[in-house]
Structure formats: structure tokens, C-alpha cells
Short mmCIF file of C-alpha atoms and ligand atoms in Angstrom, two decimals:
data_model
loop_
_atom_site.label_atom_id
_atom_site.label_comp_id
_atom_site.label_asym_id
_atom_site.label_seq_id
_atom_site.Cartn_x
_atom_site.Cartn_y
_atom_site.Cartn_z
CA UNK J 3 5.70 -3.36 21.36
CA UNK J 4 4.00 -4.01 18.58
CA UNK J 5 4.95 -2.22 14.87
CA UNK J 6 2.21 -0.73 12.89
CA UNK J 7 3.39 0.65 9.79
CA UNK J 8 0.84 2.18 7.00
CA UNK J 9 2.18 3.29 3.36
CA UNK J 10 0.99 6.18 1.75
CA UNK J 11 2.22 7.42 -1.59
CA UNK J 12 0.98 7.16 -4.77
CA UNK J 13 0.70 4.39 -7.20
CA UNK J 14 4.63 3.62 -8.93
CA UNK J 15 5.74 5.81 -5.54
CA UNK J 16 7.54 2.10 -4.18
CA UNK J 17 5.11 1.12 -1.75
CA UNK J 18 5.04 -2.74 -2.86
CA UNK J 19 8.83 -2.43 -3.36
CA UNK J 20 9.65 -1.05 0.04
CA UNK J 21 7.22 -3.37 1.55
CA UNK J 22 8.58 -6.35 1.15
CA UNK J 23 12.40 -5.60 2.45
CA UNK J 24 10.09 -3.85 5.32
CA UNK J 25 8.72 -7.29 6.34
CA UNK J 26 12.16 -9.05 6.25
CA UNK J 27 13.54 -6.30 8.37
CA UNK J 28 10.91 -6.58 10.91
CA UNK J 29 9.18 -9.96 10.50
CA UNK J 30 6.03 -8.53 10.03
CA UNK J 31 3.06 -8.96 7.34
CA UNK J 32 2.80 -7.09 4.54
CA UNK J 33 -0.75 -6.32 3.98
CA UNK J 34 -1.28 -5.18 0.29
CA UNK J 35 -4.85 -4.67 -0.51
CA UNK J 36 -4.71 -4.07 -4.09
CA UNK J 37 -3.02 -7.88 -3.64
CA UNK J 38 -5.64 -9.28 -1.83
CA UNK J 39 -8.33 -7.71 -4.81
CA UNK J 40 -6.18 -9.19 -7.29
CA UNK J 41 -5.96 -12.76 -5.85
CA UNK J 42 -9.95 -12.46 -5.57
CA UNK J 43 -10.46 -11.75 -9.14
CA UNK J 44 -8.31 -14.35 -10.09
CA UNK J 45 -9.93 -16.96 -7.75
CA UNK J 46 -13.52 -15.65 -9.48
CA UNK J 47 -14.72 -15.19 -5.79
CA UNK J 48 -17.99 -13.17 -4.82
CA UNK J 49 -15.70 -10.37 -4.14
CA UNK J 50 -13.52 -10.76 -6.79
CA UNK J 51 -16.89 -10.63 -9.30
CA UNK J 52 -17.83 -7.14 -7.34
CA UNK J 53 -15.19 -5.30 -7.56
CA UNK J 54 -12.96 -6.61 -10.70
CA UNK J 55 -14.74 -4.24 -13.15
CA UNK J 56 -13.99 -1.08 -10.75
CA UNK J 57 -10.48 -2.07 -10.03
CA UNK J 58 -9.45 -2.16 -14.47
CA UNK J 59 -10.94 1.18 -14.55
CA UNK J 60 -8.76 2.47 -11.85
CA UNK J 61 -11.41 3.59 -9.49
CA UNK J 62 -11.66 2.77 -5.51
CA UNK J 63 -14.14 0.09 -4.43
CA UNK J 64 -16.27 0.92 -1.60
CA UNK J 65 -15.35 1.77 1.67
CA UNK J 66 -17.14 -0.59 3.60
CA UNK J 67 -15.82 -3.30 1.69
CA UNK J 68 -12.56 -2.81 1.93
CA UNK J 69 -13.00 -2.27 5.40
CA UNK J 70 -14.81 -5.06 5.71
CA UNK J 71 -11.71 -7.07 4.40
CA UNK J 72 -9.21 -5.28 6.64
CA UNK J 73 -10.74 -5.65 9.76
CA UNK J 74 -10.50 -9.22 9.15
CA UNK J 75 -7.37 -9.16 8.64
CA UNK J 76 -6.25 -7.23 11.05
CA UNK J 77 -7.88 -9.58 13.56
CA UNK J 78 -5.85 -12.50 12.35
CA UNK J 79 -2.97 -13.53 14.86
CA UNK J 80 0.05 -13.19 12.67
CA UNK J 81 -0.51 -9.19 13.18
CA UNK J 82 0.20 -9.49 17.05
CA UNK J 83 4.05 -7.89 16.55
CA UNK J 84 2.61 -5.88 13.84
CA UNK J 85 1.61 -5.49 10.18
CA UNK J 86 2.87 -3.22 7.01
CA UNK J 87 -0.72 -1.52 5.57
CA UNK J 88 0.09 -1.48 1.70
CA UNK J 89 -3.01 0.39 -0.33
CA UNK J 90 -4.91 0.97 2.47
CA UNK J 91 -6.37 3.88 3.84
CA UNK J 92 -6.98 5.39 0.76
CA UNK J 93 -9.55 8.00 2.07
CA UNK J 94 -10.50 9.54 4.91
CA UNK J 95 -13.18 7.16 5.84
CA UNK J 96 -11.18 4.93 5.69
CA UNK J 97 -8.65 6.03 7.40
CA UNK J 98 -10.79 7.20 10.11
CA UNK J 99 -11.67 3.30 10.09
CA UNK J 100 -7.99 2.30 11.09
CA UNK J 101 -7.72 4.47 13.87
CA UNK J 102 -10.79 2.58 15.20
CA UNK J 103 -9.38 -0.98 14.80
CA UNK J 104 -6.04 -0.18 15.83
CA UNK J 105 -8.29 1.20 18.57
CA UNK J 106 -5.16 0.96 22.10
CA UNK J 107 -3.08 -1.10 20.32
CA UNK J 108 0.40 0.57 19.27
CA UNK J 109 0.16 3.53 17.15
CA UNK J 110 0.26 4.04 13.58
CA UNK J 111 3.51 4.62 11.84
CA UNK J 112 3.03 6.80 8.53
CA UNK J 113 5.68 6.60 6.06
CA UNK J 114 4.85 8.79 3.14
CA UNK J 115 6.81 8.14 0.07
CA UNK J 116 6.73 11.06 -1.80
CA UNK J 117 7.21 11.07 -6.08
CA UNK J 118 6.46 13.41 -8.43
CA UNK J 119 3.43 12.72 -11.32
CA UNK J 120 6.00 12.59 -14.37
CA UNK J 121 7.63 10.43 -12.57
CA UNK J 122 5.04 8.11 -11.72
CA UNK J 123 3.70 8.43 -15.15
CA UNK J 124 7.31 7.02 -16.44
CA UNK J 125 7.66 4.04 -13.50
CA UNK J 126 3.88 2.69 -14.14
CA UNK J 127 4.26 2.77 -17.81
CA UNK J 128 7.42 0.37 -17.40
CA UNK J 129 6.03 -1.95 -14.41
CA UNK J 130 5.42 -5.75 -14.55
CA UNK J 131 4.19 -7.94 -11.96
CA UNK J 132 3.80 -11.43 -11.69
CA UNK J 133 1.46 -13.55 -13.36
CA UNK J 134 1.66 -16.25 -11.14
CA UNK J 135 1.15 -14.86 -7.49
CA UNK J 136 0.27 -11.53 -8.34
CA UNK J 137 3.16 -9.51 -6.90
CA UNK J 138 3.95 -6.38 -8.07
CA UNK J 139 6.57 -5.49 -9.64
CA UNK J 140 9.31 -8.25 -9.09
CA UNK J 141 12.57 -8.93 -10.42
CA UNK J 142 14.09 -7.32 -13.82
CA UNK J 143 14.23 -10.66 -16.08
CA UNK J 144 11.25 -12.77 -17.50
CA UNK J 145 10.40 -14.19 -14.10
CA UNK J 146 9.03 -13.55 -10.65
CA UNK J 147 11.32 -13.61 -7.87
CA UNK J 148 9.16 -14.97 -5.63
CA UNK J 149 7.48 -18.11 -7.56
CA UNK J 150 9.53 -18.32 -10.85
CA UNK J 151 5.97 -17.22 -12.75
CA UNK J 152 5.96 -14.90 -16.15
CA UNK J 153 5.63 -10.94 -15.38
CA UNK J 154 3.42 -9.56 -17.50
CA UNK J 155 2.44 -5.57 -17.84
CA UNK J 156 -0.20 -4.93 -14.90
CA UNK J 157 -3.99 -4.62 -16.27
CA UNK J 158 -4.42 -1.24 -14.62
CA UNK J 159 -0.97 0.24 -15.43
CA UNK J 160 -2.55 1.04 -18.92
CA UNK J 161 -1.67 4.39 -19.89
CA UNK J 162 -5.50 6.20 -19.47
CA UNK J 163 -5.95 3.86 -16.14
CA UNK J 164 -3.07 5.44 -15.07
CA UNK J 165 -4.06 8.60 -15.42
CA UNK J 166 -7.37 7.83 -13.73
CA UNK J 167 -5.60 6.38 -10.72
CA UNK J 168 -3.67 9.59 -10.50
CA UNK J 169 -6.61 11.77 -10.43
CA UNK J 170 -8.39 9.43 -7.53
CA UNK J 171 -5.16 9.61 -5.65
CA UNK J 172 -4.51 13.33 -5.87
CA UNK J 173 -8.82 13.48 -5.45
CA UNK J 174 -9.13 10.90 -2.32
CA UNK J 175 -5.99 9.95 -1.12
CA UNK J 176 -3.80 12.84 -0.89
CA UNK J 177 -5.91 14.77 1.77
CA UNK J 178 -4.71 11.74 4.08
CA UNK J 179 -1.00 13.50 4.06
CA UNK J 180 -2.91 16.12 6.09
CA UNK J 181 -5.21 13.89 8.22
CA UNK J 182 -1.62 12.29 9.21
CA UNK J 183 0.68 14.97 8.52
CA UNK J 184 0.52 16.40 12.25
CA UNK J 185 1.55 13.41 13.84
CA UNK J 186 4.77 12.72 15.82
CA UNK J 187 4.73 9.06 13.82
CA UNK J 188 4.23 10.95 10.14
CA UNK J 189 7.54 10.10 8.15
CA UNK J 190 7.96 11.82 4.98
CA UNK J 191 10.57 9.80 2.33
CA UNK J 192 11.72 10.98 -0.99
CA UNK J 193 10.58 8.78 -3.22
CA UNK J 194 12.98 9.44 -6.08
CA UNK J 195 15.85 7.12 -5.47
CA UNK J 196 17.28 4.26 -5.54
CA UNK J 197 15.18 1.61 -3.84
CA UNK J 198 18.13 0.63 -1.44
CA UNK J 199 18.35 4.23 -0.37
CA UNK J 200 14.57 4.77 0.15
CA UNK J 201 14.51 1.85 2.56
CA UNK J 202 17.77 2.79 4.55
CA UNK J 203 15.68 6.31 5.21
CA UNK J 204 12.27 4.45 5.82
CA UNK J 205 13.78 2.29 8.30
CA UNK J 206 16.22 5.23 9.95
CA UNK J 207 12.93 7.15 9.95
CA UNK J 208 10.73 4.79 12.02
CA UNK J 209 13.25 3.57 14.25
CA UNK J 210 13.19 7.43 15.21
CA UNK J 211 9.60 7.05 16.20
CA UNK J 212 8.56 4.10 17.06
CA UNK J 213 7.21 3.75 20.56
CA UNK J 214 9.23 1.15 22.70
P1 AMP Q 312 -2.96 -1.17 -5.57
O1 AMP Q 312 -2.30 -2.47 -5.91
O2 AMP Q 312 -2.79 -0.77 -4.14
O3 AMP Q 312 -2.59 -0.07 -6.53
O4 AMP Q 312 -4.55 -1.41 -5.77
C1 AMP Q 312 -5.09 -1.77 -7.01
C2 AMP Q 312 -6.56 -1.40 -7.07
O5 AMP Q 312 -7.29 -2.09 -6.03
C3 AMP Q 312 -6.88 0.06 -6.86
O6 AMP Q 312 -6.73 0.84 -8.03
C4 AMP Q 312 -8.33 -0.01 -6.38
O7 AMP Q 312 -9.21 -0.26 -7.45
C5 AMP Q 312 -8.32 -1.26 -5.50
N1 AMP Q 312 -7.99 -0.95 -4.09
C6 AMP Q 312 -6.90 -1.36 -3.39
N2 AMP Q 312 -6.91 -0.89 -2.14
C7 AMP Q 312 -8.04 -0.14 -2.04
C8 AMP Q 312 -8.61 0.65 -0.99
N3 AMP Q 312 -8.01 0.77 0.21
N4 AMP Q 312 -9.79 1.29 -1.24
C9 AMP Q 312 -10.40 1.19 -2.43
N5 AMP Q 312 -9.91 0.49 -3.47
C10 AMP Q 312 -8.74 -0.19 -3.28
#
């Protein structure tokens, strides 16, 4: 049976982090759409050009857009055992969206990771990401884990963007805890640990639910 994870949390909460030992441990894409925005402004693209000025502020692009890029995504066959939603739904629209292109296919696994605003306040203003390939948040030296590239502060981590990005999460994203939150596949995670620990719950959580 397919495994269809989503992340919801805010931004710092671990998301990216957790991610990526998420698709080792289950061999399944990790979907980041804040990556996929990022490589598109760097490549100059016609999306890239439409939505780069939106993302520095800190504000959402448009629904249908990201949509839009999703549901291609989604439709590509290295998501037939599954995919790990990173960034996306981040409103109800679009989250409403999902449920229609995961349509019958295996339900959605939720896994909330929960942090407090101080504390994402204090992780964003320390967090680098790569350069090179874009990752976020790789690696404690000079250089990207993944590619070797220089990590460099993150445009939108700026202290006022941050802010901003709080204030559209707690504004548009939030109310998806309760659009989720009655589900037998909603897992709540305490964000505010070490990241080994926070994937050891995360993956004792879903194995609880996930449909076989
Ligand atoms: P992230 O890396 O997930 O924090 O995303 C970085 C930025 O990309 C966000 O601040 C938004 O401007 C944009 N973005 C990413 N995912 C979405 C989404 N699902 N809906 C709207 N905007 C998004």
C-alpha cells in the first residue's frame, strides 16, 4: 500500500529536516514545494519570474498555481509507493485540493510537528541552506551535505520576513491542524527536540496508522 505522508508545522518547525531521513526510511519522494519555487527562481523560468517577488516577502503564491505544480507532480510515476508533501497544503483550498488528487488512492498521513514562535524565531534566525542545490538547512560546516556547495543564510529567513511568514502561517495555515485534526491518520510530534528523537516519534507514529 502506498505511503502518503503530508508535513504540517511551521516554518524552522523541522519539516525539511525530518523529510529527508523520512525518504531514506521509506524510499519515497520528498516533495518540498518551497524547493521546487526556489529551483524556478534560480533557473529564471516563467514561474520562477511570477512568483520570486512574493516568495522574498514571505507571502503565499496563489493557489491555483501551486496546485497547478502539485498535481503534476503527483502524477509522475516515482509517487506510485508514495510521496512526503513538504510545504504543501498551506491553506484550506489547498488542502481541499489534495484530498481531490489523492482522490482512492491511500490516505493521507498528517504528521504535525508542533514548535513554539520563540522558538522558531531563534531556529530561522540561525538557518543556512545550500547555495548550490537549494536544500535547506544542511550540514553544520561551510558546506552542503548533499553537493559539497556553500550554505549561505536563506533570502526569506530575514528577520521581518520571518515574522511575516509567521503571521501567514498562524493566518492560513494553522486552521489546517483543524481541517486534519479529526482524523484517525493526524499525528501530532513535539517539535522541540533533538532531530533524531523527532524522527524516531514520526516514524513510531505513522507506523501506528498507516493502512496496510
Ligand atoms: P518553504 O520552503 O516551504 O518555507 O517555502 C518557501 C516559500 O515558497 C513560502 O514562503 C511561499 O512563498 C512559497 N510556497 C511554498 N509552498 C507554498 C504553498 N503550498 N502555497 C503557497 N506558497 C508556497
Amino acid at each position: 500500500m502506498e505511503l502518503n505522508l503530508v508535513m504540517l508545522g511551521p516554518p524552522g518547525a523541522g519539516k525539511g529536516t525530518q523529510a529527508r531521513q523520512l525518504r531514506r526510511k521509506w524510499n519515497i519522494p520528498h516533495i518540498s514545494t518551497g524547493a521546487m519555487l526556489r529551483e524556478a527562481v534560480q533557473a529564471g523560468t516563467p514561474l520562477g519570474r511570477e512568483v520570486a517577488v512574493i516568495m522574498e516577502s514571505g507571502g503565499l503564491i496563489n493557489d491555483d498555481i501551486i496546485t497547478r505544480v502539485v498535481t503534476e507532480r503527483l502524477s509522475q510515476p516515482d509517487t506510485r509507493s508514495g510521496f512526503l508533501l513538504d510545504g504543501y497544503p498551506r491553506t484550506i483550498p489547498q488542502a481541499e485540493s489534495l484530498d481531490r488528487m489523492v482522490g482512492d488512492r491511500a490516505p493521507l498521513i498528517i504528521i504535525d510537528i508542533v514548535l513554539s514562535e520563540g522558538e522558531v524565531v531563534r531556529r530561522l534566525a540561525s538557518r543556512m541552506v545550500c547555495a548550490e542545490c537549494g536544500t535547506n538547512a544542511v550540514g553544520e560546516g561551510a558546506a552542503c551535505h548533499d553537493c559539497g556547495g556553500p550554505l549561505v543564510p536563506r533570502a526569506d529567513d530575514r528577520k521581518q520576513v520571518v515574522l511575516n511568514r509567521l503571521k501567514v502561517y498562524r493566518d492560513q495555515t494553522e486552521p489546517l491542524v483543524k481541517y486534519y485534526g479529526s482524523r484517525q491518520t493526524y499525528c501530532r510530534i513535539d517539535g522541540a527536540r533533538l532531530p533524531d528523537d523527532v524522527t524516531a516519534d514520526i516514524i513510531q507514529a505513522v507506523e501506528g496508522v498507516r493502512p496496510r
